[in-house]
Amino acid sequence: MPANLTPDYLQAEAKFRAAVTREEKIEALEDMLRVLPRHKGTDKIHADLRARLSKLRREPRSAAAKGFSHRIPREGAGQVALAGCPNAGKSSLVAALTHAMPEVAPYPLTTREATPGMMPFEDIGIQLVDLPPLCQEHVEPWVYDLVRAADLVWLVATIEEALEGVDVAVPLLASKAIELHPAGLDAAPRPGCITKPALLVVTGMDRPSAERDLAALRELLDQPWPIVPVSVVSRVGCSELARQTFTALRIMRIYTKEPGKEPDRTRPFTLSRGSTVGDLARTIHNDIAAKLRFARVWGRSGFAGQVVGEAHVLVEGDVVEIHT
Ligand SMILES: Nc1nc2c(ncn2[C@@H]2O[C@H](COP(=O)(O)OP(=O)(O)OP(=O)(O)O)[C@@H](O)[C@H]2O)c(=O)[nH]1
Ligand SMILES: [Mg+2]
């Protein structure tokens, strides 16, 4: 073994030899790349594996793989796609903030499938979708579809390589007509492009020089990305991340009540900000919307029990009693 290949590598190579379909071969080659020891002696093997991988990826999918969908049904108050370079900490965030258990590893290109998980924020859940990485060499094509389908993007990068991470991920998405814009600011979409609000989630804040690197990052970014610094090790920033995600989704929680009863504080409806009493009624049920006569509102949009019509604009935290 001139290049000191490890048993893990030899096992992955055996898997490759046994692979029949294009997908199995791709998976085995990715395994080989992942476990290949990196030093001068393995440079040639590395280049060879990459070349074989990119050739296979250009081939048409095998019949068995066709029709397989990576779509993640939306659940909870909003869907967030985690986009970023290999090893940025995407899977670690999903593992730390939800009950999902995506694989986390110190080497790049660990994630090959999308994994959803529900992140709690106070009394609601926000769906996170862990994704394979974005990198110059290759991006699973369906990753773009899942980013396109999401309500918000977390642009995930390590504090050490945040600038590079942004400089790789943003243009890659733009090349597929997905334009990220800083969450909280209005977007000016280019014709033919879809725009997605994004937060820049910077991981690894437990590392020694993190605070200094963060200050430098703020100076150097050429777009006003809202930065949320976090660490899954110390958990610093994690609750702030959930709060900023809620704000960036531009949603509000509305509680309903029945006449003469206390409001149901356990399960709010989540609506886009600016929604009206009519929108709430339609969210509950079309029949209720059709029969709506008036509503009473408690909260910031109306004084206690104020009678309002369907055009009344609600705000976060309002309690609404619908009368049909
Ligand atoms: N110290 C520290 N390490 C972290 C943090 N977040 C992630 N890591 C480590 O960074 C490495 C990569 O984490 P992953 O979550 O697998 O990264 P990923 O972005 O999912 O990587 P790919 O699946 O390859 O795209 C792992 O060794 C993690 O333990 C953090 O906040 N602090
Ligand atoms: Mg991952």
mmCIF file of C-alpha atoms and ligand atoms in Angstrom:
data_model
loop_
_atom_site.group_PDB
_atom_site.id
_atom_site.type_symbol
_atom_site.label_atom_id
_atom_site.label_comp_id
_atom_site.label_asym_id
_atom_site.label_seq_id
_atom_site.Cartn_x
_atom_site.Cartn_y
_atom_site.Cartn_z
ATOM 1 C CA MET A 1 0.000 0.000 0.000
ATOM 2 C CA PRO A 2 2.243 2.833 -1.207
ATOM 3 C CA ALA A 3 -0.099 5.611 -0.098
ATOM 4 C CA ASN A 4 -0.864 4.046 3.314
ATOM 5 C CA LEU A 5 -4.496 3.459 2.471
ATOM 6 C CA THR A 6 -6.616 2.767 5.516
ATOM 7 C CA PRO A 7 -8.969 -0.198 6.068
ATOM 8 C CA ASP A 8 -11.900 2.261 5.745
ATOM 9 C CA TYR A 9 -10.692 3.255 2.319
ATOM 10 C CA LEU A 10 -10.181 -0.340 1.199
ATOM 11 C CA GLN A 11 -13.687 -1.149 2.369
ATOM 12 C CA ALA A 12 -15.124 1.770 0.386
ATOM 13 C CA GLU A 13 -13.154 0.590 -2.638
ATOM 14 C CA ALA A 14 -14.640 -2.893 -2.261
ATOM 15 C CA LYS A 15 -18.081 -1.302 -2.128
ATOM 16 C CA PHE A 16 -17.297 0.503 -5.365
ATOM 17 C CA ARG A 17 -16.257 -2.725 -7.079
ATOM 18 C CA ALA A 18 -19.514 -4.346 -5.970
ATOM 19 C CA ALA A 19 -21.652 -1.378 -7.077
ATOM 20 C CA VAL A 20 -23.963 -1.993 -10.032
ATOM 21 C CA THR A 21 -26.025 1.153 -10.588
ATOM 22 C CA ARG A 22 -24.685 4.619 -11.293
ATOM 23 C CA GLU A 23 -26.067 5.799 -7.938
ATOM 24 C CA GLU A 24 -24.327 3.028 -6.005
ATOM 25 C CA LYS A 25 -21.063 3.783 -7.774
ATOM 26 C CA ILE A 26 -21.385 7.493 -6.999
ATOM 27 C CA GLU A 27 -22.093 6.732 -3.362
ATOM 28 C CA ALA A 28 -19.088 4.417 -3.122
ATOM 29 C CA LEU A 29 -16.787 6.932 -4.828
ATOM 30 C CA GLU A 30 -17.960 9.643 -2.454
ATOM 31 C CA ASP A 31 -17.175 7.285 0.437
ATOM 32 C CA MET A 32 -13.700 6.654 -0.962
ATOM 33 C CA LEU A 33 -13.070 10.396 -1.262
ATOM 34 C CA ARG A 34 -14.292 10.972 2.238
ATOM 35 C CA VAL A 35 -12.066 8.391 3.890
ATOM 36 C CA LEU A 36 -9.014 8.828 1.680
ATOM 37 C CA PRO A 37 -6.113 10.023 3.852
ATOM 38 C CA ARG A 38 -4.970 13.405 2.518
ATOM 39 C CA HIS A 39 -1.241 13.843 2.000
ATOM 40 C CA LYS A 40 1.123 14.247 -0.921
ATOM 41 C CA GLY A 41 1.150 10.515 -1.587
ATOM 42 C CA THR A 42 -2.617 10.438 -2.210
ATOM 43 C CA ASP A 43 -2.949 13.524 -4.446
ATOM 44 C CA LYS A 44 -3.047 11.435 -7.610
ATOM 45 C CA ILE A 45 -5.641 9.034 -6.201
ATOM 46 C CA HIS A 46 -7.720 11.994 -5.059
ATOM 47 C CA ALA A 47 -7.643 13.581 -8.521
ATOM 48 C CA ASP A 48 -8.484 10.263 -10.142
ATOM 49 C CA LEU A 49 -11.471 9.686 -7.831
ATOM 50 C CA ARG A 50 -12.801 13.186 -8.467
ATOM 51 C CA ALA A 51 -12.521 12.686 -12.227
ATOM 52 C CA ARG A 52 -14.372 9.358 -12.057
ATOM 53 C CA LEU A 53 -17.020 10.910 -9.873
ATOM 54 C CA SER A 54 -17.671 13.872 -12.130
ATOM 55 C CA LYS A 55 -17.819 11.579 -15.189
ATOM 56 C CA LEU A 56 -20.415 9.393 -13.473
ATOM 57 C CA ARG A 57 -22.425 12.404 -12.390
ATOM 58 C CA ARG A 58 -22.685 13.546 -15.993
ATOM 59 C CA GLU A 59 -24.197 10.214 -17.006
ATOM 60 C CA PRO A 60 -27.994 9.867 -17.064
ATOM 61 C CA ARG A 61 -29.594 8.553 -13.882
ATOM 62 C CA SER A 62 -30.273 4.847 -13.803
ATOM 63 C CA ALA A 63 -33.913 3.813 -14.172
ATOM 64 C CA ALA A 64 -34.288 2.756 -10.552
ATOM 65 C CA ALA A 65 -33.306 6.189 -9.303
ATOM 66 C CA LYS A 66 -35.718 8.069 -11.535
ATOM 67 C CA GLY A 67 -38.864 9.268 -9.872
ATOM 68 C CA PHE A 68 -37.214 9.424 -6.474
ATOM 69 C CA SER A 69 -38.185 12.706 -4.939
ATOM 70 C CA HIS A 70 -36.140 14.757 -2.511
ATOM 71 C CA ARG A 71 -39.043 17.065 -1.824
ATOM 72 C CA ILE A 72 -39.574 17.741 1.877
ATOM 73 C CA PRO A 73 -43.224 18.384 2.763
ATOM 74 C CA ARG A 74 -43.508 21.655 4.609
ATOM 75 C CA GLU A 75 -44.404 21.379 8.289
ATOM 76 C CA GLY A 76 -44.624 23.909 11.090
ATOM 77 C CA ALA A 77 -44.591 27.677 10.838
ATOM 78 C CA GLY A 78 -41.984 27.918 8.076
ATOM 79 C CA GLN A 79 -39.300 25.984 6.234
ATOM 80 C CA VAL A 80 -35.625 26.912 6.436
ATOM 81 C CA ALA A 81 -33.033 25.458 4.049
ATOM 82 C CA LEU A 82 -29.467 25.179 5.367
ATOM 83 C CA ALA A 83 -27.067 26.095 2.598
ATOM 84 C CA GLY A 84 -23.308 26.297 2.813
ATOM 85 C CA CYS A 85 -19.937 24.827 2.037
ATOM 86 C CA PRO A 86 -18.773 21.404 3.229
ATOM 87 C CA ASN A 87 -18.014 21.219 6.955
ATOM 88 C CA ALA A 88 -19.751 24.536 7.665
ATOM 89 C CA GLY A 89 -21.720 22.980 10.528
ATOM 90 C CA LYS A 90 -25.140 22.567 8.870
ATOM 91 C CA SER A 91 -25.835 19.064 10.133
ATOM 92 C CA SER A 92 -24.504 19.981 13.583
ATOM 93 C CA LEU A 93 -27.084 22.773 13.790
ATOM 94 C CA VAL A 94 -29.948 20.485 12.781
ATOM 95 C CA ALA A 95 -28.743 17.871 15.274
ATOM 96 C CA ALA A 96 -28.429 20.457 18.063
ATOM 97 C CA LEU A 97 -31.676 22.341 17.481
ATOM 98 C CA THR A 98 -34.093 19.551 16.517
ATOM 99 C CA HIS A 99 -34.742 15.905 17.336
ATOM 100 C CA ALA A 100 -33.411 14.844 13.920
ATOM 101 C CA MET A 101 -30.115 13.001 13.821
ATOM 102 C CA PRO A 102 -28.237 13.840 10.621
ATOM 103 C CA GLU A 103 -24.693 12.508 10.440
ATOM 104 C CA VAL A 104 -22.061 14.950 11.687
ATOM 105 C CA ALA A 105 -18.399 14.395 10.940
ATOM 106 C CA PRO A 106 -15.114 16.312 10.936
ATOM 107 C CA TYR A 107 -14.555 15.607 7.230
ATOM 108 C CA PRO A 108 -16.321 17.382 4.336
ATOM 109 C CA LEU A 109 -19.157 16.007 2.156
ATOM 110 C CA THR A 110 -20.727 14.036 4.984
ATOM 111 C CA THR A 111 -24.320 14.833 4.125
ATOM 112 C CA ARG A 112 -25.823 13.304 1.019
ATOM 113 C CA GLU A 113 -29.522 13.432 1.793
ATOM 114 C CA ALA A 114 -31.919 16.110 2.988
ATOM 115 C CA THR A 115 -32.931 15.721 6.630
ATOM 116 C CA PRO A 116 -35.798 17.746 8.079
ATOM 117 C CA GLY A 117 -36.190 18.520 11.770
ATOM 118 C CA MET A 118 -38.460 20.749 13.826
ATOM 119 C CA MET A 119 -36.809 23.563 15.785
ATOM 120 C CA PRO A 120 -38.974 24.761 18.663
ATOM 121 C CA PHE A 121 -39.422 28.493 19.099
ATOM 122 C CA GLU A 122 -41.563 29.320 22.127
ATOM 123 C CA ASP A 123 -44.979 27.828 21.253
ATOM 124 C CA ILE A 124 -44.359 27.021 17.571
ATOM 125 C CA GLY A 125 -42.091 24.808 15.489
ATOM 126 C CA ILE A 126 -39.955 25.922 12.548
ATOM 127 C CA GLN A 127 -38.795 23.279 10.090
ATOM 128 C CA LEU A 128 -35.066 23.094 9.347
ATOM 129 C CA VAL A 129 -33.849 21.148 6.325
ATOM 130 C CA ASP A 130 -30.256 19.909 6.445
ATOM 131 C CA LEU A 131 -28.791 19.689 2.936
ATOM 132 C CA PRO A 132 -25.686 18.369 1.231
ATOM 133 C CA PRO A 133 -23.068 21.074 0.763
ATOM 134 C CA LEU A 134 -22.654 23.648 -1.957
ATOM 135 C CA CYS A 135 -19.189 23.480 -3.470
ATOM 136 C CA GLN A 136 -17.588 24.530 -6.723
ATOM 137 C CA GLU A 137 -16.796 20.958 -7.740
ATOM 138 C CA HIS A 138 -20.279 19.587 -7.406
ATOM 139 C CA VAL A 139 -23.729 20.270 -5.986
ATOM 140 C CA GLU A 140 -26.495 17.687 -5.966
ATOM 141 C CA PRO A 141 -28.920 19.284 -8.457
ATOM 142 C CA TRP A 142 -31.960 18.728 -6.245
ATOM 143 C CA VAL A 143 -30.363 20.814 -3.487
ATOM 144 C CA TYR A 144 -31.258 23.898 -5.515
ATOM 145 C CA ASP A 145 -34.875 22.746 -5.728
ATOM 146 C CA LEU A 146 -35.091 22.435 -1.957
ATOM 147 C CA VAL A 147 -33.548 25.885 -1.433
ATOM 148 C CA ARG A 148 -36.042 27.273 -3.948
ATOM 149 C CA ALA A 149 -38.932 25.673 -2.037
ATOM 150 C CA ALA A 150 -37.896 27.037 1.375
ATOM 151 C CA ASP A 151 -39.190 30.221 2.995
ATOM 152 C CA LEU A 152 -35.811 31.264 4.355
ATOM 153 C CA VAL A 153 -32.185 30.275 3.875
ATOM 154 C CA TRP A 154 -29.584 29.915 6.573
ATOM 155 C CA LEU A 155 -26.312 30.608 4.867
ATOM 156 C CA VAL A 156 -24.107 28.543 7.166
ATOM 157 C CA ALA A 157 -20.352 29.143 7.411
ATOM 158 C CA THR A 158 -17.622 28.600 9.986
ATOM 159 C CA ILE A 159 -16.247 31.721 11.607
ATOM 160 C CA GLU A 160 -12.813 31.011 10.141
ATOM 161 C CA GLU A 161 -14.087 30.707 6.578
ATOM 162 C CA ALA A 162 -17.236 32.781 6.607
ATOM 163 C CA LEU A 163 -16.213 35.164 3.822
ATOM 164 C CA GLU A 164 -15.143 32.335 1.539
ATOM 165 C CA GLY A 165 -18.327 30.458 2.403
ATOM 166 C CA VAL A 166 -20.501 33.393 1.365
ATOM 167 C CA ASP A 167 -18.411 33.980 -1.755
ATOM 168 C CA VAL A 168 -18.925 30.382 -2.868
ATOM 169 C CA ALA A 169 -22.521 29.747 -1.855
ATOM 170 C CA VAL A 170 -24.174 32.982 -2.980
ATOM 171 C CA PRO A 171 -22.897 32.851 -6.613
ATOM 172 C CA LEU A 172 -23.637 29.118 -6.870
ATOM 173 C CA LEU A 173 -27.259 29.749 -5.913
ATOM 174 C CA ALA A 174 -27.404 32.797 -8.194
ATOM 175 C CA SER A 175 -26.180 30.618 -11.079
ATOM 176 C CA LYS A 176 -29.422 28.656 -10.640
ATOM 177 C CA ALA A 177 -31.566 31.813 -10.519
ATOM 178 C CA ILE A 178 -31.837 31.841 -6.711
ATOM 179 C CA GLU A 179 -30.869 35.246 -5.367
ATOM 180 C CA LEU A 180 -30.327 35.517 -1.655
ATOM 181 C CA HIS A 181 -31.000 38.829 -0.022
ATOM 182 C CA PRO A 182 -30.365 39.933 3.549
ATOM 183 C CA ALA A 183 -33.428 38.969 5.617
ATOM 184 C CA GLY A 184 -35.265 42.038 6.853
ATOM 185 C CA LEU A 185 -34.389 44.112 3.799
ATOM 186 C CA ASP A 186 -36.582 44.321 0.754
ATOM 187 C CA ALA A 187 -35.389 42.427 -2.276
ATOM 188 C CA ALA A 188 -35.008 43.824 -5.768
ATOM 189 C CA PRO A 189 -35.441 40.676 -7.830
ATOM 190 C CA ARG A 190 -33.766 40.283 -11.219
ATOM 191 C CA PRO A 191 -36.180 39.164 -13.923
ATOM 192 C CA GLY A 192 -36.382 35.377 -14.040
ATOM 193 C CA CYS A 193 -34.861 34.955 -10.576
ATOM 194 C CA ILE A 194 -36.456 33.929 -7.344
ATOM 195 C CA THR A 195 -35.294 35.795 -4.252
ATOM 196 C CA LYS A 196 -34.952 34.240 -0.828
ATOM 197 C CA PRO A 197 -34.268 36.016 2.430
ATOM 198 C CA ALA A 198 -31.162 34.726 4.188
ATOM 199 C CA LEU A 199 -29.486 34.894 7.572
ATOM 200 C CA LEU A 200 -25.750 34.367 7.767
ATOM 201 C CA VAL A 201 -25.305 31.763 10.500
ATOM 202 C CA VAL A 202 -21.696 31.730 11.639
ATOM 203 C CA THR A 203 -20.683 28.573 13.509
ATOM 204 C CA GLY A 204 -17.758 27.736 15.781
ATOM 205 C CA MET A 205 -18.073 30.722 18.135
ATOM 206 C CA ASP A 206 -16.568 28.582 20.913
ATOM 207 C CA ARG A 207 -13.206 28.668 19.125
ATOM 208 C CA PRO A 208 -10.480 30.881 20.678
ATOM 209 C CA SER A 209 -10.166 33.665 18.077
ATOM 210 C CA ALA A 210 -13.846 33.669 17.146
ATOM 211 C CA GLU A 211 -14.753 37.121 18.516
ATOM 212 C CA ARG A 212 -11.860 38.768 16.688
ATOM 213 C CA ASP A 213 -12.726 36.948 13.469
ATOM 214 C CA LEU A 214 -16.347 38.027 13.843
ATOM 215 C CA ALA A 215 -15.374 41.700 14.128
ATOM 216 C CA ALA A 216 -13.244 41.333 10.985
ATOM 217 C CA LEU A 217 -16.085 39.601 9.176
ATOM 218 C CA ARG A 218 -18.479 42.452 9.919
ATOM 219 C CA GLU A 219 -15.980 44.855 8.330
ATOM 220 C CA LEU A 220 -15.335 42.776 5.256
ATOM 221 C CA LEU A 221 -18.761 41.616 4.131
ATOM 222 C CA ASP A 222 -19.891 43.483 1.049
ATOM 223 C CA GLN A 223 -23.596 42.923 1.733
ATOM 224 C CA PRO A 224 -25.396 43.687 5.007
ATOM 225 C CA TRP A 225 -26.113 40.040 5.838
ATOM 226 C CA PRO A 226 -27.763 39.724 9.234
ATOM 227 C CA ILE A 227 -25.125 37.711 11.088
ATOM 228 C CA VAL A 228 -26.126 35.248 13.797
ATOM 229 C CA PRO A 229 -23.006 33.912 15.558
ATOM 230 C CA VAL A 230 -23.542 30.522 17.191
ATOM 231 C CA SER A 231 -21.779 27.524 18.663
ATOM 232 C CA VAL A 232 -23.308 24.087 18.899
ATOM 233 C CA VAL A 233 -20.654 23.274 21.499
ATOM 234 C CA SER A 234 -21.386 26.069 24.004
ATOM 235 C CA ARG A 235 -24.879 26.664 22.532
ATOM 236 C CA VAL A 236 -24.177 30.388 22.527
ATOM 237 C CA GLY A 237 -26.480 32.165 20.079
ATOM 238 C CA CYS A 238 -28.867 29.235 19.595
ATOM 239 C CA SER A 239 -31.948 30.871 21.117
ATOM 240 C CA GLU A 240 -31.149 34.145 19.352
ATOM 241 C CA LEU A 241 -30.954 32.152 16.108
ATOM 242 C CA ALA A 242 -34.459 30.776 16.661
ATOM 243 C CA ARG A 243 -35.770 34.278 17.439
ATOM 244 C CA GLN A 244 -34.151 35.868 14.402
ATOM 245 C CA THR A 245 -35.443 33.043 12.240
ATOM 246 C CA PHE A 246 -38.966 33.689 13.463
ATOM 247 C CA THR A 247 -38.581 37.409 12.654
ATOM 248 C CA ALA A 248 -37.020 36.722 9.259
ATOM 249 C CA LEU A 249 -39.908 34.446 8.293
ATOM 250 C CA ARG A 250 -42.196 37.498 8.599
ATOM 251 C CA ILE A 251 -44.867 35.510 10.343
ATOM 252 C CA MET A 252 -47.065 36.246 13.313
ATOM 253 C CA ARG A 253 -48.890 34.118 15.852
ATOM 254 C CA ILE A 254 -52.612 34.535 16.277
ATOM 255 C CA TYR A 255 -54.514 32.814 19.082
ATOM 256 C CA THR A 256 -58.178 32.004 18.745
ATOM 257 C CA LYS A 257 -60.878 31.819 21.386
ATOM 258 C CA GLU A 258 -64.483 30.795 21.600
ATOM 259 C CA PRO A 259 -67.052 33.180 23.077
ATOM 260 C CA GLY A 260 -67.063 33.008 26.867
ATOM 261 C CA LYS A 261 -63.926 30.847 26.999
ATOM 262 C CA GLU A 262 -60.236 31.480 27.560
ATOM 263 C CA PRO A 263 -58.074 31.740 24.428
ATOM 264 C CA ASP A 264 -56.302 28.599 23.240
ATOM 265 C CA ARG A 265 -52.729 29.544 24.115
ATOM 266 C CA THR A 266 -51.303 26.170 23.178
ATOM 267 C CA ARG A 267 -51.585 26.180 19.399
ATOM 268 C CA PRO A 268 -51.385 29.539 17.655
ATOM 269 C CA PHE A 269 -52.134 29.925 13.975
ATOM 270 C CA THR A 270 -49.183 31.291 12.076
ATOM 271 C CA LEU A 271 -49.943 33.755 9.302
ATOM 272 C CA SER A 272 -47.803 36.069 7.204
ATOM 273 C CA ARG A 273 -47.436 39.484 8.723
ATOM 274 C CA GLY A 274 -50.085 41.859 7.428
ATOM 275 C CA SER A 275 -52.764 39.139 7.289
ATOM 276 C CA THR A 276 -56.348 40.058 8.095
ATOM 277 C CA VAL A 277 -59.223 38.536 10.039
ATOM 278 C CA GLY A 278 -60.478 37.181 6.683
ATOM 279 C CA ASP A 279 -57.112 35.459 6.060
ATOM 280 C CA LEU A 280 -57.292 33.889 9.534
ATOM 281 C CA ALA A 281 -60.819 32.623 8.861
ATOM 282 C CA ARG A 282 -59.688 31.073 5.547
ATOM 283 C CA THR A 283 -56.743 29.415 7.309
ATOM 284 C CA ILE A 284 -59.082 27.864 9.858
ATOM 285 C CA HIS A 285 -61.651 26.664 7.318
ATOM 286 C CA ASN A 286 -63.210 27.932 4.091
ATOM 287 C CA ASP A 287 -66.695 27.428 5.573
ATOM 288 C CA ILE A 288 -65.830 29.698 8.488
ATOM 289 C CA ALA A 289 -64.511 32.314 6.065
ATOM 290 C CA ALA A 290 -67.744 32.128 4.060
ATOM 291 C CA LYS A 291 -69.934 32.537 7.132
ATOM 292 C CA LEU A 292 -67.811 35.166 8.923
ATOM 293 C CA ARG A 293 -69.954 38.053 10.218
ATOM 294 C CA PHE A 294 -67.470 39.823 12.490
ATOM 295 C CA ALA A 295 -64.669 39.117 14.939
ATOM 296 C CA ARG A 296 -63.625 40.412 18.320
ATOM 297 C CA VAL A 297 -59.947 41.177 18.855
ATOM 298 C CA TRP A 298 -57.786 41.414 21.957
ATOM 299 C CA GLY A 299 -54.165 42.448 21.618
ATOM 300 C CA ARG A 300 -52.127 45.142 19.988
ATOM 301 C CA SER A 301 -54.319 45.505 16.885
ATOM 302 C CA GLY A 302 -57.506 46.289 18.791
ATOM 303 C CA PHE A 303 -58.741 47.246 22.256
ATOM 304 C CA ALA A 304 -60.158 44.500 24.452
ATOM 305 C CA GLY A 305 -62.864 42.712 22.547
ATOM 306 C CA GLN A 306 -63.143 45.330 19.802
ATOM 307 C CA VAL A 307 -65.541 44.303 17.035
ATOM 308 C CA VAL A 308 -63.801 44.204 13.657
ATOM 309 C CA GLY A 309 -64.563 43.075 10.103
ATOM 310 C CA GLU A 310 -62.728 40.703 7.809
ATOM 311 C CA ALA A 311 -60.411 43.437 6.463
ATOM 312 C CA HIS A 312 -59.002 44.170 9.931
ATOM 313 C CA VAL A 313 -55.214 43.713 9.911
ATOM 314 C CA LEU A 314 -53.939 41.529 12.755
ATOM 315 C CA VAL A 315 -50.608 41.738 14.551
ATOM 316 C CA GLU A 316 -48.365 39.262 16.359
ATOM 317 C CA GLY A 317 -49.949 37.870 19.528
ATOM 318 C CA ASP A 318 -53.531 38.982 18.839
ATOM 319 C CA VAL A 319 -56.394 36.896 20.225
ATOM 320 C CA VAL A 320 -59.364 36.583 17.873
ATOM 321 C CA GLU A 321 -62.901 35.373 18.466
ATOM 322 C CA ILE A 322 -64.674 34.642 15.205
ATOM 323 C CA HIS A 323 -68.435 35.060 14.935
ATOM 324 C CA THR A 324 -70.299 33.343 12.112
HETATM 325 N N1 LIG B 1 -16.063 23.693 17.807
HETATM 326 C C1 LIG B 1 -17.134 23.611 17.024
HETATM 327 N N2 LIG B 1 -17.213 22.648 16.082
HETATM 328 C C2 LIG B 1 -18.317 22.602 15.303
HETATM 329 C C3 LIG B 1 -19.383 23.526 15.440
HETATM 330 N N3 LIG B 1 -20.322 23.215 14.531
HETATM 331 C C4 LIG B 1 -19.866 22.150 13.839
HETATM 332 N N4 LIG B 1 -18.650 21.773 14.308
HETATM 333 C C5 LIG B 1 -17.821 20.651 13.826
HETATM 334 O O1 LIG B 1 -17.565 20.865 12.448
HETATM 335 C C6 LIG B 1 -17.501 19.625 11.757
HETATM 336 C C7 LIG B 1 -18.434 19.635 10.574
HETATM 337 O O2 LIG B 1 -19.767 19.698 11.028
HETATM 338 P P1 LIG B 1 -21.003 19.199 10.139
HETATM 339 O O3 LIG B 1 -22.219 19.603 10.902
HETATM 340 O O4 LIG B 1 -20.865 17.765 9.753
HETATM 341 O O5 LIG B 1 -20.832 20.128 8.846
HETATM 342 P P2 LIG B 1 -21.736 20.122 7.522
HETATM 343 O O6 LIG B 1 -21.868 21.548 7.093
HETATM 344 O O7 LIG B 1 -23.000 19.395 7.759
HETATM 345 O O8 LIG B 1 -20.801 19.343 6.504
HETATM 346 P P3 LIG B 1 -21.241 18.614 5.129
HETATM 347 O O9 LIG B 1 -22.324 17.624 5.443
HETATM 348 O O10 LIG B 1 -20.009 18.008 4.637
HETATM 349 O O11 LIG B 1 -21.725 19.695 4.223
HETATM 350 C C8 LIG B 1 -17.860 18.552 12.791
HETATM 351 O O12 LIG B 1 -16.646 18.002 13.261
HETATM 352 C C9 LIG B 1 -18.552 19.317 13.895
HETATM 353 O O13 LIG B 1 -18.420 18.705 15.153
HETATM 354 C C10 LIG B 1 -19.270 24.537 16.464
HETATM 355 O O14 LIG B 1 -20.140 25.393 16.681
HETATM 356 N N5 LIG B 1 -18.124 24.519 17.218
HETATM 357 MG MG MG B 2 -23.767 17.803 6.814
#
